[in-house]
CSV table of C-alpha atoms in Angstrom, one decimal:
chain,number,residue,atom,x,y,z
O,201,UNK,CA,47.9,-18.4,-16.9
O,202,UNK,CA,50.1,-15.9,-15.0
O,203,UNK,CA,53.8,-16.8,-14.7
O,204,UNK,CA,56.5,-15.0,-12.8
O,205,UNK,CA,60.2,-15.8,-13.3
O,206,UNK,CA,63.1,-14.4,-11.2
O,207,UNK,CA,66.5,-13.8,-12.9
O,208,UNK,CA,69.8,-12.6,-11.5
O,209,UNK,CA,73.1,-13.6,-10.3
O,210,UNK,CA,73.4,-16.8,-8.1
O,211,UNK,CA,76.6,-15.5,-6.3
O,212,UNK,CA,77.3,-12.0,-5.0
O,213,UNK,CA,80.2,-10.9,-2.9
O,214,UNK,CA,79.8,-9.1,0.4
O,215,UNK,CA,79.4,-5.3,0.1
O,216,UNK,CA,78.1,-5.6,-3.4
O,217,UNK,CA,74.6,-4.8,-4.7
O,218,UNK,CA,72.2,-7.6,-5.6
O,219,UNK,CA,69.9,-6.9,-8.5
O,220,UNK,CA,67.1,-9.3,-9.4
O,221,UNK,CA,64.4,-9.0,-12.0
O,222,UNK,CA,61.0,-10.6,-12.2
O,223,UNK,CA,59.5,-11.1,-15.6
O,224,UNK,CA,55.6,-11.3,-15.7
O,225,UNK,CA,53.9,-13.3,-18.4
O,226,UNK,CA,50.3,-14.2,-19.1
O,227,UNK,CA,49.1,-11.0,-17.5
O,228,UNK,CA,49.0,-7.3,-17.9
O,229,UNK,CA,52.4,-6.9,-16.2
O,230,UNK,CA,53.3,-4.8,-13.3
O,231,UNK,CA,50.8,-2.1,-14.1
O,232,UNK,CA,47.8,-4.4,-13.8
O,233,UNK,CA,45.7,-3.8,-10.7
O,234,UNK,CA,47.9,-6.1,-8.3
O,235,UNK,CA,50.6,-5.6,-5.9
O,236,UNK,CA,54.0,-7.2,-6.8
O,237,UNK,CA,56.3,-8.3,-4.1
O,238,UNK,CA,59.7,-9.6,-3.2
O,239,UNK,CA,59.9,-12.2,-0.6
O,240,UNK,CA,62.9,-14.2,0.6
O,241,UNK,CA,63.6,-17.3,2.6
O,242,UNK,CA,67.0,-17.7,4.3
O,243,UNK,CA,68.1,-21.2,4.8
O,244,UNK,CA,66.4,-23.0,7.6
O,245,UNK,CA,64.1,-19.9,8.3
O,246,UNK,CA,60.6,-18.7,7.4
O,247,UNK,CA,59.4,-16.5,4.6
O,248,UNK,CA,60.6,-12.7,5.0
O,249,UNK,CA,58.6,-10.1,3.2
O,250,UNK,CA,60.9,-7.5,1.7
O,251,UNK,CA,58.7,-5.0,-0.1
O,252,UNK,CA,56.1,-4.4,-2.7
O,253,UNK,CA,55.3,-2.1,-5.6
O,254,UNK,CA,51.7,-1.4,-6.5
O,255,UNK,CA,50.1,-1.0,-9.8
O,256,UNK,CA,50.4,2.8,-9.3
O,257,UNK,CA,54.1,2.5,-8.7
O,258,UNK,CA,53.9,3.2,-5.0
O,259,UNK,CA,56.5,1.2,-3.0
O,260,UNK,CA,56.4,-0.2,0.5
O,261,UNK,CA,59.4,-1.7,2.3
O,262,UNK,CA,60.0,-3.9,5.3
O,263,UNK,CA,61.4,-1.4,8.0
O,264,UNK,CA,64.4,-3.6,8.7
O,265,UNK,CA,65.4,-3.6,5.0
O,266,UNK,CA,64.2,-0.1,3.9
O,267,UNK,CA,67.5,1.6,4.0
O,268,UNK,CA,69.0,-1.0,1.6
O,269,UNK,CA,66.1,-2.0,-0.6
O,270,UNK,CA,64.7,-0.5,-3.8
O,271,UNK,CA,61.9,-1.9,-6.0
O,272,UNK,CA,61.1,-0.6,-9.3
O,273,UNK,CA,59.3,-1.6,-12.5
O,274,UNK,CA,60.1,-1.7,-16.2
O,275,UNK,CA,56.8,-1.7,-18.0
O,276,UNK,CA,58.5,-2.0,-21.4
O,277,UNK,CA,59.9,-5.5,-20.3
O,278,UNK,CA,57.0,-6.5,-18.1
O,279,UNK,CA,59.4,-6.7,-15.3
O,280,UNK,CA,59.7,-5.5,-11.8
O,281,UNK,CA,63.1,-5.4,-10.0
O,282,UNK,CA,64.8,-5.6,-6.7
O,283,UNK,CA,68.0,-3.8,-5.7
O,284,UNK,CA,69.6,-4.7,-2.3
O,285,UNK,CA,72.6,-2.8,-1.3
O,286,UNK,CA,75.6,-3.7,0.7
O,287,UNK,CA,74.8,-7.4,0.9
O,288,UNK,CA,76.2,-9.7,3.7
O,289,UNK,CA,76.2,-13.4,4.1
O,290,UNK,CA,73.0,-13.0,6.1
O,291,UNK,CA,71.3,-12.0,2.9
O,292,UNK,CA,71.8,-15.4,1.5
O,293,UNK,CA,68.4,-16.8,0.7
O,294,UNK,CA,66.0,-18.0,-1.9
O,295,UNK,CA,64.4,-14.9,-3.4
O,296,UNK,CA,60.9,-15.1,-4.7
O,297,UNK,CA,58.6,-12.5,-6.6
O,298,UNK,CA,55.0,-12.9,-6.1
O,299,UNK,CA,51.6,-11.3,-6.9
O,300,UNK,CA,48.7,-10.3,-4.6
O,301,UNK,CA,45.4,-8.8,-5.2
O,302,UNK,CA,45.7,-6.5,-2.2
O,303,UNK,CA,48.4,-4.7,-0.3
O,304,UNK,CA,50.1,-7.2,2.1
O,305,UNK,CA,53.1,-6.2,4.2
O,306,UNK,CA,53.7,-9.5,5.8
O,307,UNK,CA,53.7,-13.1,4.6
O,308,UNK,CA,53.1,-16.1,6.7
O,309,UNK,CA,52.4,-18.6,4.1
O,310,UNK,CA,52.6,-18.9,0.3
O,311,UNK,CA,48.8,-18.8,0.2
O,312,UNK,CA,49.1,-15.1,1.1
O,313,UNK,CA,50.0,-14.5,-2.5
O,314,UNK,CA,48.2,-15.9,-5.5
O,315,UNK,CA,51.1,-16.4,-7.9
O,316,UNK,CA,54.8,-16.9,-7.1
O,317,UNK,CA,57.9,-17.4,-9.1
O,318,UNK,CA,60.0,-20.6,-8.8
O,319,UNK,CA,62.6,-18.9,-6.7
O,320,UNK,CA,66.2,-17.8,-7.2
O,321,UNK,CA,68.9,-19.0,-4.9
O,322,UNK,CA,71.3,-16.1,-4.0
O,323,UNK,CA,74.5,-16.8,-2.1
O,324,UNK,CA,76.5,-14.0,-0.6
O,325,UNK,CA,80.1,-15.2,-0.2
O,326,UNK,CA,83.7,-14.0,-1.1
């Protein structure tokens, strides 16, 4: 059984950097032949695809977030991570990590990805 678990701060101040980690268990980790994504859902809005890292380490980002987003992996910890620079209150959302068997650069429903973390609430506020 594959499990993904997000971890990170629940509260971040404006202009700071948000850092989240996703720990993968029950699988070969972020080097297995899958695509590992970060997706968020702002309050009252739909799912927003942020970016993905492939099993080769290649990364793909949403054009609207590309200048502020970095996704990496730590194979020693079976983790992949998200770094979001210069956050604003508009970055307040539930942040999810998820796995897909193929490269997807949009998300319209949770069924687009086969495994999800439970989600981490992140609030940006001073």
